Coordinates of C-alpha atoms and ligand atoms in Angstrom, one line a residue:
M17 CA -14.4 -15.5 28.9
P18 CA -16.8 -14.1 26.2
T19 CA -17.0 -15.9 22.9
S20 CA -14.5 -14.7 20.3
R21 CA -15.2 -11.5 18.5
R22 CA -16.6 -11.7 15.0
V23 CA -14.7 -9.6 12.5
L24 CA -15.4 -9.1 8.8
V25 CA -12.5 -8.4 6.4
V26 CA -13.7 -6.9 3.1
G27 CA -11.6 -7.8 0.0
G28 CA -10.0 -10.8 -1.6
G29 CA -6.4 -10.1 -2.2
G30 CA -3.0 -10.8 -0.5
R31 CA -3.5 -7.8 1.8
E32 CA -6.8 -9.2 3.0
H33 CA -5.4 -12.7 3.5
A34 CA -2.6 -11.1 5.7
L35 CA -5.2 -9.1 7.7
A36 CA -7.5 -12.1 8.2
W37 CA -4.4 -14.2 9.2
K38 CA -3.3 -11.8 11.8
L39 CA -6.9 -11.1 13.2
A40 CA -7.4 -14.9 13.5
R41 CA -4.2 -15.1 15.4
D42 CA -5.5 -12.3 17.7
G43 CA -8.4 -14.7 18.5
A44 CA -11.1 -13.2 16.3
D45 CA -13.6 -15.3 14.4
V46 CA -13.0 -14.0 10.9
L47 CA -15.3 -13.7 7.9
V48 CA -13.8 -12.6 4.6
A49 CA -15.9 -11.2 1.7
P50 CA -15.2 -12.5 -0.9
G51 CA -11.8 -13.9 0.1
N52 CA -9.6 -16.4 -1.8
A53 CA -8.4 -19.9 -1.5
G54 CA -5.9 -18.8 1.2
T55 CA -8.4 -17.0 3.4
A56 CA -10.7 -20.1 3.2
S57 CA -8.1 -22.1 5.2
I58 CA -8.1 -19.6 8.2
A59 CA -11.5 -17.9 8.0
E60 CA -14.9 -18.3 6.5
N61 CA -15.3 -16.9 3.0
V62 CA -18.6 -15.3 2.1
A63 CA -19.2 -14.9 -1.7
I64 CA -20.1 -11.2 -1.7
P65 CA -17.9 -8.9 -3.8
A66 CA -16.1 -6.0 -2.0
D67 CA -18.2 -3.4 -3.8
D68 CA -21.6 -4.8 -3.0
I69 CA -22.1 -2.5 0.0
P70 CA -25.8 -3.3 0.7
S71 CA -25.1 -7.0 0.8
L72 CA -22.1 -6.5 3.1
V73 CA -24.2 -4.4 5.5
R74 CA -26.8 -7.2 5.6
L75 CA -24.1 -9.8 6.2
A76 CA -22.7 -7.9 9.1
K77 CA -26.2 -7.5 10.6
D78 CA -27.2 -11.1 10.0
R79 CA -23.9 -12.6 11.3
G80 CA -23.5 -10.4 14.3
V81 CA -20.2 -8.9 13.0
D82 CA -18.7 -6.7 15.7
L83 CA -16.1 -4.9 13.6
T84 CA -15.5 -4.6 9.8
V85 CA -12.1 -3.9 8.3
V86 CA -11.9 -2.8 4.7
G87 CA -8.9 -3.7 2.5
P88 CA -9.3 -2.1 -1.0
E89 CA -9.9 1.6 -1.8
A90 CA -12.9 1.2 -4.2
P91 CA -15.5 0.4 -1.4
L92 CA -14.0 3.1 0.8
V93 CA -14.4 5.7 -1.9
A94 CA -17.9 4.4 -2.7
G95 CA -18.9 5.0 0.9
I96 CA -18.9 1.6 2.7
V97 CA -17.9 3.3 6.0
D98 CA -20.8 5.8 5.7
A99 CA -23.2 3.0 5.0
F100 CA -22.0 0.8 7.9
T101 CA -22.0 3.8 10.3
A102 CA -25.6 4.7 9.2
A103 CA -26.6 1.1 10.0
D104 CA -25.0 1.3 13.4
L105 CA -22.3 -1.1 12.5
R106 CA -18.6 -0.6 13.7
I107 CA -16.1 -0.3 10.9
F108 CA -12.4 0.6 10.6
G109 CA -11.7 2.9 7.6
P110 CA -12.3 6.4 6.3
T111 CA -15.6 7.8 5.1
A112 CA -16.1 8.4 1.4
Q113 CA -15.2 12.0 1.8
A114 CA -12.0 11.2 3.7
A115 CA -11.1 8.5 1.2
Q116 CA -10.9 11.3 -1.4
L117 CA -7.4 11.7 -0.1
E118 CA -6.7 8.7 -2.4
G119 CA -9.7 9.0 -4.7
S120 CA -8.9 12.5 -5.9
K121 CA -5.3 13.7 -6.3
I122 CA -6.5 17.3 -6.5
F123 CA -8.3 16.9 -3.1
C124 CA -5.1 15.4 -1.7
K125 CA -3.0 18.3 -3.0
Q126 CA -5.5 20.8 -1.4
I127 CA -5.2 19.0 2.0
L128 CA -1.4 18.9 1.7
H129 CA -1.3 22.6 0.8
R130 CA -3.4 23.6 3.8
G131 CA -1.2 21.6 6.1
D132 CA 2.0 22.9 4.5
V133 CA 3.1 19.3 3.9
P134 CA 6.0 19.0 1.4
T135 CA 4.9 17.6 -2.0
A136 CA 5.7 18.1 -5.7
M137 CA 4.7 21.4 -7.2
F138 CA 1.7 21.0 -9.5
Q139 CA -0.9 22.6 -11.8
E140 CA -4.4 21.5 -12.1
F141 CA -6.3 21.4 -15.5
R142 CA -9.9 20.7 -16.2
S143 CA -9.4 20.0 -19.9
V144 CA -6.9 18.2 -22.1
A145 CA -6.6 21.3 -24.3
R146 CA -5.6 23.5 -21.3
A147 CA -3.0 20.9 -20.2
R148 CA -1.6 20.8 -23.7
E149 CA -1.3 24.6 -23.9
F150 CA 0.5 24.7 -20.6
L151 CA 3.0 22.0 -21.7
E152 CA 3.6 23.7 -25.0
A153 CA 4.2 27.1 -23.5
R154 CA 6.7 26.1 -20.9
E155 CA 10.3 24.8 -21.0
D156 CA 10.8 21.2 -21.7
V157 CA 11.5 19.6 -18.3
P158 CA 10.7 16.2 -16.8
V159 CA 7.1 16.2 -15.4
V160 CA 4.6 13.7 -14.2
I161 CA 1.1 13.6 -15.7
K162 CA -1.7 12.3 -13.4
A163 CA -5.4 11.6 -13.8
D164 CA -7.3 13.1 -10.8
G165 CA -9.4 10.1 -10.0
L166 CA -8.9 6.4 -9.3
A167 CA -7.4 4.5 -12.3
A168 CA -6.0 1.3 -10.7
G169 CA -2.5 2.7 -10.6
K170 CA -2.5 3.3 -14.4
G171 CA -3.3 7.0 -14.4
V172 CA 0.2 8.2 -13.7
F173 CA 2.8 8.9 -16.4
V174 CA 6.4 9.7 -15.4
C175 CA 7.7 11.7 -18.4
D176 CA 11.3 12.6 -19.5
S177 CA 10.3 15.2 -22.1
R178 CA 7.6 17.5 -23.3
E179 CA 6.9 15.0 -26.1
E180 CA 6.2 12.2 -23.7
A181 CA 4.1 14.5 -21.5
L182 CA 1.9 15.5 -24.5
A183 CA 1.5 11.9 -25.4
A184 CA 0.4 11.1 -21.8
V185 CA -2.1 13.9 -21.9
A186 CA -3.4 12.7 -25.2
T187 CA -3.9 9.2 -23.8
L188 CA -5.8 10.6 -20.8
G189 CA -8.0 12.5 -23.2
S190 CA -8.7 9.6 -25.6
D191 CA -8.5 6.3 -23.8
P192 CA -12.1 5.4 -22.5
Q193 CA -10.6 3.8 -19.3
F194 CA -9.6 7.3 -18.2
T195 CA -12.7 9.2 -19.1
K196 CA -13.9 9.5 -15.5
A197 CA -10.6 9.7 -13.8
A198 CA -9.2 12.3 -16.2
A199 CA -12.0 14.9 -15.7
G200 CA -9.1 16.6 -13.8
I201 CA -5.5 16.4 -14.9
L202 CA -2.5 17.2 -12.8
I203 CA 0.9 18.2 -14.2
E204 CA 3.5 17.7 -11.5
E205 CA 7.1 18.5 -11.0
R206 CA 9.1 15.3 -11.3
L207 CA 10.9 14.4 -8.1
D208 CA 14.1 12.4 -7.8
G209 CA 15.1 10.1 -5.0
M210 CA 14.4 6.8 -3.2
E211 CA 10.7 5.9 -2.8
V212 CA 9.4 4.5 0.5
S213 CA 6.1 3.7 2.1
V214 CA 5.1 4.8 5.5
M215 CA 1.7 3.9 7.0
A216 CA 0.0 5.0 10.1
I217 CA -3.2 4.0 11.9
T218 CA -5.2 7.0 12.9
D219 CA -8.5 7.7 14.7
G220 CA -8.5 11.2 13.3
R221 CA -6.5 12.8 16.1
T222 CA -3.8 10.4 17.3
I223 CA -1.6 8.5 14.9
V224 CA 0.3 5.2 15.4
T225 CA 3.1 5.0 12.9
L226 CA 4.0 1.6 11.5
P227 CA 7.5 0.5 10.5
P228 CA 8.7 1.9 7.1
L229 CA 8.8 -0.3 4.0
Q230 CA 9.8 -0.2 0.4
D231 CA 7.6 -1.4 -2.3
H232 CA 8.7 -2.5 -5.9
K233 CA 6.2 -0.9 -8.3
A234 CA 7.9 -1.7 -11.6
A235 CA 7.1 -5.1 -13.1
Y236 CA 10.7 -6.3 -13.8
D237 CA 14.1 -6.5 -12.1
G238 CA 16.1 -3.3 -11.7
D239 CA 12.8 -1.3 -11.6
T240 CA 12.2 -1.7 -15.3
G241 CA 9.0 -2.4 -17.2
P242 CA 5.4 -1.1 -16.6
N243 CA 4.0 0.0 -13.3
T244 CA 2.1 -2.6 -11.3
G245 CA 0.2 -2.7 -8.0
G246 CA 3.5 -3.8 -6.3
M247 CA 5.7 -6.8 -7.0
G248 CA 7.3 -7.1 -3.5
A249 CA 8.1 -5.3 -0.3
Y250 CA 10.4 -5.6 2.6
C251 CA 10.3 -4.3 6.2
P252 CA 12.0 -2.4 7.8
T253 CA 13.7 -0.3 5.1
P254 CA 17.1 1.1 6.1
F255 CA 16.3 4.2 4.0
V256 CA 14.2 5.5 6.9
S257 CA 16.3 6.0 10.0
P258 CA 14.6 6.7 13.3
D259 CA 15.4 10.4 12.9
L260 CA 13.9 10.5 9.4
M261 CA 10.9 8.7 10.7
A262 CA 10.4 11.3 13.4
E263 CA 10.7 14.0 10.7
I264 CA 8.1 12.2 8.5
E265 CA 5.7 12.1 11.5
E266 CA 6.2 15.7 12.4
R267 CA 6.3 17.3 9.0
I268 CA 4.1 14.9 7.0
L269 CA 1.7 12.6 8.9
V270 CA 0.7 14.8 11.8
P271 CA 0.1 17.9 9.7
T272 CA -1.9 15.8 7.2
V273 CA -4.2 14.5 9.9
H274 CA -4.7 18.1 11.3
S275 CA -5.3 19.5 7.9
L276 CA -8.0 16.9 7.3
R277 CA -9.6 17.7 10.6
R278 CA -9.5 21.5 10.0
S279 CA -11.1 20.9 6.6
K280 CA -13.9 19.1 8.5
V281 CA -13.0 15.7 7.0
P282 CA -11.7 13.7 9.9
F283 CA -9.8 10.6 8.8
Q284 CA -10.1 7.3 10.7
G285 CA -8.3 4.3 9.2
V286 CA -4.9 3.7 7.5
L287 CA -3.1 6.7 6.2
Y288 CA -0.5 5.4 3.6
A289 CA 2.1 8.0 2.5
G290 CA 4.0 7.2 -0.6
L291 CA 7.1 9.3 -0.2
M292 CA 10.1 10.4 -2.2
L293 CA 13.2 10.9 -0.2
T294 CA 14.6 13.9 -2.0
T295 CA 17.7 16.0 -1.3
Q296 CA 15.3 18.5 0.2
G297 CA 13.8 16.0 2.5
P298 CA 10.8 13.6 2.3
K299 CA 8.0 14.7 0.0
V300 CA 4.5 13.1 -0.5
L301 CA 4.0 11.5 -3.9
E302 CA 0.6 10.3 -3.0
Y303 CA -1.7 9.2 -0.2
N304 CA -3.6 6.0 0.0
A305 CA -6.5 5.5 2.3
R306 CA -5.8 1.9 3.2
F307 CA -3.0 -0.6 3.7
G308 CA -0.6 -1.1 0.8
D309 CA -0.6 -4.4 -0.9
P310 CA 2.0 -6.1 -0.7
E311 CA 3.3 -3.9 2.1
C312 CA 0.6 -5.2 4.5
Q313 CA 1.8 -8.8 4.1
A314 CA 5.3 -7.8 5.1
L315 CA 4.0 -5.8 8.1
M316 CA 1.6 -8.4 9.5
V317 CA 4.3 -11.1 10.0
R318 CA 6.2 -8.7 12.2
L319 CA 3.4 -7.6 14.4
D320 CA 3.5 -9.3 17.8
S321 CA 0.8 -7.4 19.6
S322 CA -2.9 -7.3 18.8
L323 CA -4.0 -5.8 15.5
L324 CA -7.6 -6.2 16.6
E325 CA -7.0 -3.9 19.6
L326 CA -5.5 -1.2 17.3
F327 CA -8.5 -1.4 14.9
D328 CA -10.9 -1.3 17.8
A329 CA -9.3 1.7 19.4
A330 CA -9.2 3.6 16.1
A331 CA -12.8 2.8 15.3
D332 CA -13.8 4.0 18.8
R333 CA -11.6 7.1 18.6
R334 CA -9.5 6.2 21.6
L335 CA -6.1 5.4 20.0
E336 CA -4.5 7.8 22.5
N337 CA -5.0 5.3 25.3
V338 CA -3.6 2.2 23.6
A339 CA -0.1 0.9 24.2
P340 CA 2.1 1.2 21.1
P341 CA 2.2 -2.0 18.9
R342 CA 5.1 -4.4 19.5
W343 CA 7.1 -5.5 16.4
N344 CA 9.3 -8.5 16.5
E345 CA 13.0 -8.0 15.7
A346 CA 12.7 -10.0 12.5
A347 CA 12.9 -8.5 9.0
S348 CA 10.5 -9.5 6.4
V349 CA 10.5 -9.9 2.6
T350 CA 7.4 -10.4 0.5
V351 CA 7.7 -11.6 -3.1
V352 CA 4.7 -11.4 -5.3
M353 CA 4.3 -14.3 -7.7
A354 CA 2.3 -13.1 -10.8
A355 CA 0.6 -14.7 -13.7
E356 CA 1.9 -14.6 -17.2
G357 CA 0.9 -11.3 -18.9
Y358 CA 0.5 -9.3 -15.6
P359 CA 0.1 -6.2 -15.4
G360 CA -1.7 -6.8 -18.7
P361 CA -4.5 -9.3 -19.2
V362 CA -3.9 -12.8 -17.8
E363 CA -5.3 -16.2 -18.2
K364 CA -6.9 -17.7 -15.0
G365 CA -7.5 -21.2 -13.8
R366 CA -3.9 -22.6 -13.9
P367 CA -3.4 -25.2 -11.2
I368 CA -0.7 -24.2 -8.7
R369 CA 1.8 -26.8 -7.5
G370 CA 4.0 -26.8 -4.4
L371 CA 2.0 -24.6 -2.1
E372 CA 2.3 -27.1 0.8
A373 CA 6.0 -27.6 0.4
A374 CA 6.5 -23.8 0.4
A375 CA 4.4 -23.3 3.5
A376 CA 6.3 -26.0 5.3
I377 CA 9.5 -23.9 5.2
E378 CA 10.2 -22.4 8.6
D379 CA 9.4 -18.7 8.9
V380 CA 7.5 -18.6 5.7
V381 CA 3.9 -17.6 5.1
V382 CA 2.4 -17.9 1.7
F383 CA -0.4 -15.3 1.5
H384 CA -2.8 -15.9 -1.4
A385 CA -3.8 -13.0 -3.6
A386 CA -5.7 -14.2 -6.7
T387 CA -6.4 -17.9 -6.1
R388 CA -9.5 -20.0 -6.1
Q389 CA -10.4 -23.5 -4.9
A390 CA -11.3 -25.5 -8.0
P391 CA -12.2 -29.2 -8.2
E392 CA -8.7 -30.0 -9.3
G393 CA -7.1 -28.0 -6.5
I394 CA -6.1 -24.4 -6.0
V395 CA -5.9 -22.4 -9.2
T396 CA -4.8 -18.9 -10.3
D397 CA -7.6 -16.4 -10.5
G398 CA -5.9 -13.1 -11.5
G399 CA -2.7 -11.2 -12.0
R400 CA -1.0 -11.0 -8.6
V401 CA -1.4 -14.6 -7.5
L402 CA 0.6 -15.1 -4.3
A403 CA 2.5 -13.0 -1.8
V404 CA 5.2 -15.3 -0.5
T405 CA 6.6 -13.9 2.7
G406 CA 9.7 -14.8 4.6
T407 CA 11.0 -13.5 8.0
G408 CA 14.5 -13.8 9.5
E409 CA 16.8 -12.1 12.0
S410 CA 18.3 -10.2 9.0
L411 CA 16.9 -9.0 5.8
A412 CA 19.2 -11.3 3.9
K413 CA 17.8 -14.4 5.8
A414 CA 14.3 -13.2 5.2
K415 CA 15.0 -12.8 1.5
L416 CA 16.6 -16.3 1.3
R417 CA 13.5 -17.8 3.0
A418 CA 11.0 -16.1 0.8
Y419 CA 12.9 -17.1 -2.4
S420 CA 13.3 -20.7 -1.2
A421 CA 9.6 -20.9 -0.8
V422 CA 9.1 -19.3 -4.2
K423 CA 11.2 -22.0 -5.7
E424 CA 8.8 -24.7 -4.5
I425 CA 5.8 -23.1 -6.2
R426 CA 5.1 -23.4 -9.9
W427 CA 2.3 -23.1 -12.5
P428 CA 2.6 -22.5 -16.2
G429 CA 3.7 -18.9 -16.8
G430 CA 4.1 -18.0 -13.1
W431 CA 6.9 -15.5 -12.5
C432 CA 8.3 -13.0 -9.9
R433 CA 11.0 -10.3 -9.5
K434 CA 14.2 -11.8 -8.3
D435 CA 15.6 -8.6 -6.7
I436 CA 13.1 -7.7 -3.9
A437 CA 15.0 -5.9 -1.1
D438 CA 18.2 -5.6 -3.1
K439 CA 18.2 -1.8 -2.9
A440 CA 18.6 -2.3 0.9
F441 CA 21.6 -4.5 0.4
D442 CA 23.2 -2.0 -2.0
H443 CA 22.6 0.7 0.5
E444 CA 24.2 -1.4 3.3
R445 CA 27.3 -2.0 1.1
R446 CA 27.6 1.7 0.2
S447 CA 27.2 2.7 3.9
L448 CA 30.0 0.3 4.8
L449 CA 32.2 1.7 2.1
T450 CA 31.5 5.3 3.1
A451 CA 32.1 4.4 6.8
G452 CA 35.4 2.9 5.8
T453 CA 36.6 5.9 3.9
A454 CA 35.2 8.4 6.4
V455 CA 37.3 7.0 9.2
A456 CA 40.7 7.3 7.4
P457 CA 41.0 11.0 6.9
Q458 CA 40.0 12.0 10.4
P459 CA 43.3 12.7 12.2
E460 CA 42.1 12.8 15.7
A461 CA 39.1 11.6 17.7
G462 CA 39.0 14.6 19.9
G463 CA 41.2 13.2 22.7
Ligands
LIG10 P1 1.1 7.5 -7.6 O1 0.0 6.6 -8.1 O2 0.7 8.9 -7.5 O3 1.8 7.0 -6.4 O4 2.2 7.4 -8.7 C1 2.7 6.1 -9.1 C2 4.2 6.2 -9.2 O5 4.6 7.2 -10.1 C3 4.9 6.5 -7.9 O6 5.1 5.3 -7.1 C4 6.2 7.1 -8.3 O7 7.1 6.1 -8.7 C5 5.8 7.8 -9.6 N1 5.5 9.2 -9.3 C6 4.4 9.8 -9.0 N2 4.5 11.1 -8.8 C7 5.8 11.4 -9.0 C8 6.6 12.6 -9.0 N3 6.1 13.8 -8.7 N4 7.9 12.5 -9.3 C9 8.5 11.3 -9.6 N5 7.8 10.2 -9.7 C10 6.5 10.2 -9.4
LIG11 N1 1.7 -1.3 -3.1 C1 1.2 0.0 -3.4 C2 -0.2 0.1 -3.1 O1 -0.8 -0.7 -2.4 O2 -0.8 1.1 -3.5

């Protein structure tokens, strides 16, 4: 038996803790750069920031890393995969050019257009003045204003009226945080429907679709408040039936992969489709070039077969020959616990109590997101602090477990949404009701 494989996970959030946790269970010897207090307990943290690509290349060489897995988008867009490949190092993730699928919304729209993939209609503008003229000339309808480039989820404005849209365009033009991202501005048709996340692992030709999830992007209960990186997720979501999943593969994921390949930008890594389920079928809101966070946490606890094997096969372009992943029958619910002030500025360094009691609850994993080991114990180190994940034979049990663990954990100002997965329960109740009324008026069952 050879010694265990050495894998490097790049990043330091909840998604990276979940990846490191699963890879360690798959038998890998895991390094995480830079990691957090949670990854330190299952892997070796190396204090290199995720965007210091030259140091990461050196680390992988020096420590004999056999495969590198990249969590966040920034190093992907900055070319970490190109740098590793040039240094003859194996890495799972898209090249800088392919990561433009997330890094440039205009590039994404071009790929979708070439693949005839359903998405919102849009217009592209290279100046604030042009965008403003367009809005002023056209009828007053709900639109979405987007900065072309990466803006940490903040460059999207969902607008009810022309007035709001003009204000959004003005913000993109004047706020220095958008100067780079807003070199291009998109004005999109606003879509209505239920939002879901569908991810697939691809080697550029073959895709392996992962179970569908639902994220909770708004900060507060009932989908109110500002947009965040994601306040919780659950898996699987009942909004994507097996038939709908087949349609999503056939009309969205496969044509996207082909369109990328035809455009000479093969994509290897995680393709994350943010979808709106509209009355005209599923449409792409956005693509990400990586696992979702917190979606990844809710996925990893359900994966029984090897993640390492999937990453290896994708990195070596032989996904076609790999057995489909096995998912356990459990459902999972991930609740993000955030620091006071998130998604705005937060104070760091608050000691967290109750982590052990929470982790001792059966079928609960407490993934760390922004935590740090300090002399006085584990302390908060950013906005999204923990991703508390429960599993159970039903979504209701998974939710109960996740929230009983949340109850054990506390620090001054710590908070979470209380309604993660509730849309699924509402949906179940409505389906039961419709099933009940649909049965009554049918006079015969056809003999
Ligand atoms: P994005 O970063 O492009 O995913 O946008 C962030 C959020 O804005 C999405 O999760 C949606 O809730 C919303 N959004 C984006 N595009 C649209 C659209 N065309 N119609 C309605 N909502 C949208
Ligand atoms: N949870 C949404 C994202 O990772 O972009």
